Amino acid sequence: MAAHFHVSSLSSLPPLRVSTQMPYEQANYFNFSSLILKSYPETSPWDLTPEVFSVRPKRTAPCLHFPDSLKDAALVQAKKSKLNPFHFMCGRNPFVLDTPPPPDATIPINASDVVPPLMRWLVSEDVQYEFVEELHAGEGGIVCRIRAGQDTRVLKLYIGLDATVRFRTEANAYASILSRNVTGIVPQCYGWFELDCLLKCVRAWPCSPLSVLRGQDPSVTKGLVLEDLVGAQCLSVHNVDLGVGEMALRALHKLHSAHILHGNPEKVNVLVILEMKRVVWVRFSHAVCQDSVTRQALLAELAEGWAFIYQRLIPDGFIGWESGPDAIDPRTLVDDVAPALMQPTRPRPSKPTIAEEAIAILASYPDINLFSWDPPIFHLTPGPKHDHEYDADEFLEAIKAEHAKLTFNPFGKWYGPCPCRTDTPETITENSDEWCAYDVPPRIPQIPSETEIEFLEYMKCSSNHPFLRVRIGSSERLLKIFSMNWGGKKNNAPCMPRFMTERDAYSHLAHHGACAAGAVPQCYGWIELSRAHVDSANAAIRQAYAGEPPPWLVFPVFEDGSPSAAIVLEYLPESEAITLDNISPARADLAVRSLSRVHCSYVVHGDVTNMKNLRLIRGRGDSPDRVVVIDFDHSMMSSWKRAWPSRIRFYNEFMTLWVHLYSWMLPMRRTYCKTTKHPHTIEPKQADLVPK
């Protein structure tokens, strides 16, 4: 069922509150995973400067300010739907490769060091060994605690059909760990043993562990002697927090620095000793070591670890939910971006640091379209999300209630931050007056004043200028007239400069390809209006008011006495403003892409978050949706020596629109949509969403 809004009620919605009010600290918001990959694991992602966004999510967790009532509502929702509605609270995974390499493209790590085999644990006749307790017994093995003199140790025995393989894998992993002097993040390993030797010297050995052997020969049963981690607990929603999560991932990176892929980064394989502020990774029976491991595999495992900690455990602990194996993985609720929307054409700049790469990308805008980089800027086009389909009415009511109290929509981070945001924008102002591909465009053609124009309809709108549908020759066009005194006191700015601004803007847009790309209406030129044109336009305006006196009429001259003028544009029938009723991820993407084409024409729009200036033309049949940018009478051009727009203006306007669409409009649509049943939709179909 399509979602509908009462247009008259939109003004009562909470005001726009963008993410600048969220407690962010300085960071770069680009996805630098491909750059991290080049030197991972030798370089720690936590040591990069400037800091990569979301590596330390504790700096970007405004959800921590939510009241208990909202957490309780989220818990009820999660128990019903098996999905935590605040899974996004820690931001975007910084380790997901922006463009995964093909399967056969590997970047092997130079791991030529010879690793000596794990030493055998020697049983001493001078030490008394005593069984203490059984910690675990199952088909895969036995784990028990023994006392060796004054010390305690943990014995891990391997049984079953693949016991030899699992023992060898784990023993090789510990050998690599010991050879690279990796300490603290895994149990200390004292060597390996054969069971028959222990049976002869350990006192009080019970029968229960031996029964698990099921007739397996003790002489061929091997195991490891490990550190006794007193007080250790499995990582869970009860002991995890943002600090523990960071310690766990740093420990995983330290393991990776020994060229060891753990193979199973799950919470049961991570132990926490809170008293010692220590996190330990265990169970290496699936590990891959040394020459068999690749950089991609290690970084992918780090991304997997980030996901289960920051997208599962911490959000679950935040609302007090212990999710089971049937819980929905939020990563499955994001669609891939349609390939047709991704058309990269320019290789990303090869820079040694994340700061230099970010500067190189941002400092080349708008000469180079942000959507043209290969690999693409990750998350610049977010994939459509589907977790809203699990929202219950009761939960949405709780969200609305808290939105009225908070300084931001609780769903505001649903799509994450703008991926090209930087908190050090001064770094992109270098060479701001040097445009790589700019040339002063010729002015759009002037249409002779004696041209016959048939005025068909006055298009009522709240613009500062009258729009009229006309016919010139055999073609319908849209006439945007610039008239003195139109709009009364609310529009008392001189009209001539606004006309010249719009004419200059369309000269740039036509010359640099924005018109041809469909990002803006086609422009056919400009015309000085004759007295007959003015009279016909006013007649159409009077007819639109059906006998009532119109509030304003077209004035025949500008302030300086020269004839009023108009821009002749493409007529876009049935176009509509982008609103909460019709916004969707795909249409948001079309909007930011259209703005980027405007910028690549060296035009700063100046009022792009006014949604009247983004027009949606719904697709019909095989024709796709189209979003165009209109109204350029507040714009700035690179040809203006008196007010030259710097690169920072282009960058800020792009980021402002992205945030407006993805951090306000889409979350607001999710929060305030009206439905008769769930699931509701954020991705409108072609024939839906008729405003009431």
XYZ file of C-alpha atoms in Angstrom, residues 231-460:
230
model
C 37.331 -14.381 34.995
C 36.983 -14.398 31.203
C 33.512 -14.101 29.698
C 32.332 -14.524 26.151
C 31.666 -11.208 24.454
C 27.966 -10.430 24.838
C 25.456 -7.621 25.098
C 26.074 -7.631 28.851
C 29.770 -6.756 28.746
C 30.259 -4.989 25.418
C 30.503 -1.260 25.049
C 32.167 1.053 22.557
C 35.505 0.770 24.337
C 35.410 -3.024 24.529
C 34.415 -3.133 20.873
C 37.444 -1.078 19.897
C 39.732 -3.299 21.999
C 38.331 -6.393 20.261
C 38.950 -4.995 16.790
C 42.393 -3.702 17.668
C 43.199 -7.185 18.970
C 41.957 -8.665 15.693
C 44.193 -6.283 13.770
C 47.143 -7.296 15.936
C 46.357 -10.908 15.083
C 46.230 -9.960 11.409
C 49.616 -8.280 11.737
C 50.961 -11.784 12.437
C 49.442 -12.764 9.042
C 46.787 -14.921 10.679
C 43.187 -14.991 9.500
C 41.042 -16.120 12.411
C 38.415 -17.651 10.148
C 35.383 -17.305 12.416
C 34.998 -13.804 13.906
C 31.978 -14.399 16.124
C 31.220 -13.317 19.659
C 31.753 -16.827 21.102
C 35.365 -16.609 19.947
C 36.073 -13.390 21.815
C 36.670 -13.423 25.565
C 36.542 -10.345 27.771
C 38.366 -9.956 31.082
C 36.847 -6.732 32.362
C 38.987 -6.473 35.489
C 42.139 -6.482 33.361
C 40.627 -4.461 30.490
C 41.724 -7.229 28.183
C 40.072 -8.791 25.134
C 41.302 -12.183 23.899
C 40.589 -14.049 20.666
C 40.329 -17.852 20.977
C 39.523 -20.954 18.888
C 41.813 -20.979 15.861
C 40.708 -24.272 14.328
C 39.540 -22.385 11.201
C 42.560 -20.107 10.962
C 44.592 -19.451 7.828
C 48.237 -18.537 8.292
C 51.166 -17.020 6.473
C 51.444 -17.501 2.705
C 47.837 -18.680 2.316
C 46.325 -15.399 3.500
C 45.674 -12.251 1.431
C 45.175 -8.621 2.308
C 41.607 -8.741 1.024
C 40.757 -11.661 3.301
C 42.202 -9.934 6.356
C 40.411 -6.641 5.688
C 37.171 -8.500 4.950
C 37.467 -10.239 8.311
C 38.040 -6.900 10.019
C 34.867 -5.637 8.323
C 33.041 -8.756 9.521
C 34.245 -8.144 13.060
C 33.193 -4.483 12.883
C 29.742 -5.575 11.716
C 29.049 -8.082 14.480
C 30.277 -5.680 17.158
C 28.932 -2.322 15.984
C 25.876 -3.404 13.991
C 24.758 -6.250 16.212
C 26.174 -6.457 19.744
C 26.364 -2.788 20.707
C 22.953 -1.831 19.227
C 21.429 -4.942 20.857
C 22.988 -4.062 24.196
C 21.780 -0.500 23.784
C 18.134 -1.614 23.845
C 18.705 -4.641 26.109
C 17.987 -7.314 23.495
C 19.707 -10.675 23.376
C 19.168 -11.620 19.764
C 19.150 -15.270 18.819
C 20.313 -17.111 15.721
C 17.046 -16.202 13.994
C 17.771 -12.468 14.210
C 17.844 -10.606 10.897
C 21.245 -9.439 9.734
C 20.755 -5.744 8.824
C 23.346 -6.051 6.065
C 20.863 -8.179 4.133
C 18.352 -5.325 4.069
C 20.321 -3.047 1.745
C 19.933 -3.406 -2.000
C 22.894 -3.101 -4.309
C 23.010 0.099 -6.322
C 21.673 -0.416 -9.818
C 24.640 -0.812 -12.198
C 23.088 1.629 -14.644
C 23.488 4.411 -12.087
C 27.197 3.773 -11.670
C 29.231 5.017 -14.601
C 32.758 5.647 -13.346
C 35.124 6.960 -15.975
C 38.154 8.398 -14.186
C 40.661 6.435 -12.058
C 40.851 7.610 -8.470
C 43.995 9.638 -7.690
C 46.752 7.447 -6.344
C 47.883 9.087 -3.117
C 49.872 7.646 -0.210
C 47.602 8.945 2.563
C 43.886 9.287 3.131
C 44.236 13.031 3.625
C 45.924 13.493 0.259
C 43.380 11.336 -1.555
C 40.440 13.209 -0.003
C 42.003 16.552 -0.850
C 42.734 15.434 -4.414
C 39.113 14.384 -4.944
C 37.453 17.356 -3.304
C 39.888 19.926 -4.686
C 39.092 18.743 -8.222
C 35.354 19.395 -7.826
C 33.518 20.622 -9.861
C 36.043 20.121 -12.684
C 35.604 16.386 -12.132
C 32.150 15.062 -11.290
C 32.092 13.259 -7.930
C 30.187 10.426 -9.605
C 32.855 9.840 -12.235
C 35.581 8.395 -9.991
C 36.615 4.773 -10.422
C 36.283 3.113 -7.998
C 33.188 5.131 -7.120
C 33.009 7.076 -3.882
C 31.453 4.479 -1.630
C 27.948 5.308 -0.356
C 27.663 8.422 -2.541
C 24.700 6.532 -3.974
C 23.353 4.593 -0.968
C 21.556 1.375 -1.728
C 17.832 1.398 -0.870
C 17.162 0.058 2.619
C 14.300 -2.201 3.653
C 14.460 -2.330 7.445
C 11.645 0.246 7.605
C 9.331 -2.542 6.472
C 9.534 -3.951 9.995
C 8.414 -0.737 11.721
C 5.285 -1.215 13.813
C 2.852 1.631 14.359
C 3.548 1.675 18.098
C 7.262 2.095 17.518
C 6.746 4.896 14.990
C 4.554 6.709 17.492
C 7.372 6.496 20.037
C 9.810 7.846 17.432
C 7.514 10.778 16.698
C 7.099 11.554 20.381
C 10.844 11.640 20.955
C 11.513 13.560 17.744
C 9.481 16.413 19.170
C 11.843 16.511 22.183
C 15.212 15.760 20.609
C 17.350 18.013 18.441
C 17.312 15.469 15.587
C 15.187 12.689 14.138
C 16.073 9.353 15.817
C 16.210 7.917 12.289
C 18.495 10.728 11.109
C 21.535 8.445 10.814
C 19.625 5.739 8.964
C 21.604 6.389 5.764
C 24.750 7.508 7.561
C 26.695 10.722 6.942
C 27.499 12.256 3.598
C 30.445 10.154 2.385
C 32.387 13.098 0.986
C 32.024 15.181 4.102
C 35.197 16.515 5.659
C 35.586 18.485 8.853
C 38.655 20.233 7.446
C 37.131 21.973 4.388
C 39.908 24.537 4.289
C 42.101 21.862 2.714
C 40.052 21.920 -0.502
C 40.302 25.650 -1.140
C 43.711 25.370 -2.759
C 43.749 26.557 -6.360
C 40.110 27.594 -6.001
C 40.530 30.183 -8.745
C 42.046 27.740 -11.208
C 39.412 25.791 -13.139
C 40.729 22.929 -15.234
C 37.976 22.710 -17.830
C 36.321 26.123 -17.643
C 35.848 28.449 -20.541
C 33.495 31.423 -20.696
C 30.389 30.212 -22.547
C 28.630 32.075 -25.323
C 25.364 33.664 -24.283
C 22.206 31.706 -25.016
C 20.609 32.927 -28.257
C 18.223 35.879 -28.273
C 14.874 35.147 -29.890
C 13.541 38.058 -31.979
C 10.938 40.164 -30.163
C 8.544 39.920 -33.100
C 8.340 36.142 -32.703
C 4.716 35.042 -32.471
C 3.912 33.450 -29.127
C 0.612 31.788 -28.231
C 0.007 32.029 -24.480
C -1.787 28.847 -23.409
C -1.819 28.796 -19.624
C -0.549 30.643 -16.566
C 1.160 28.125 -14.315
C 0.164 29.150 -10.799
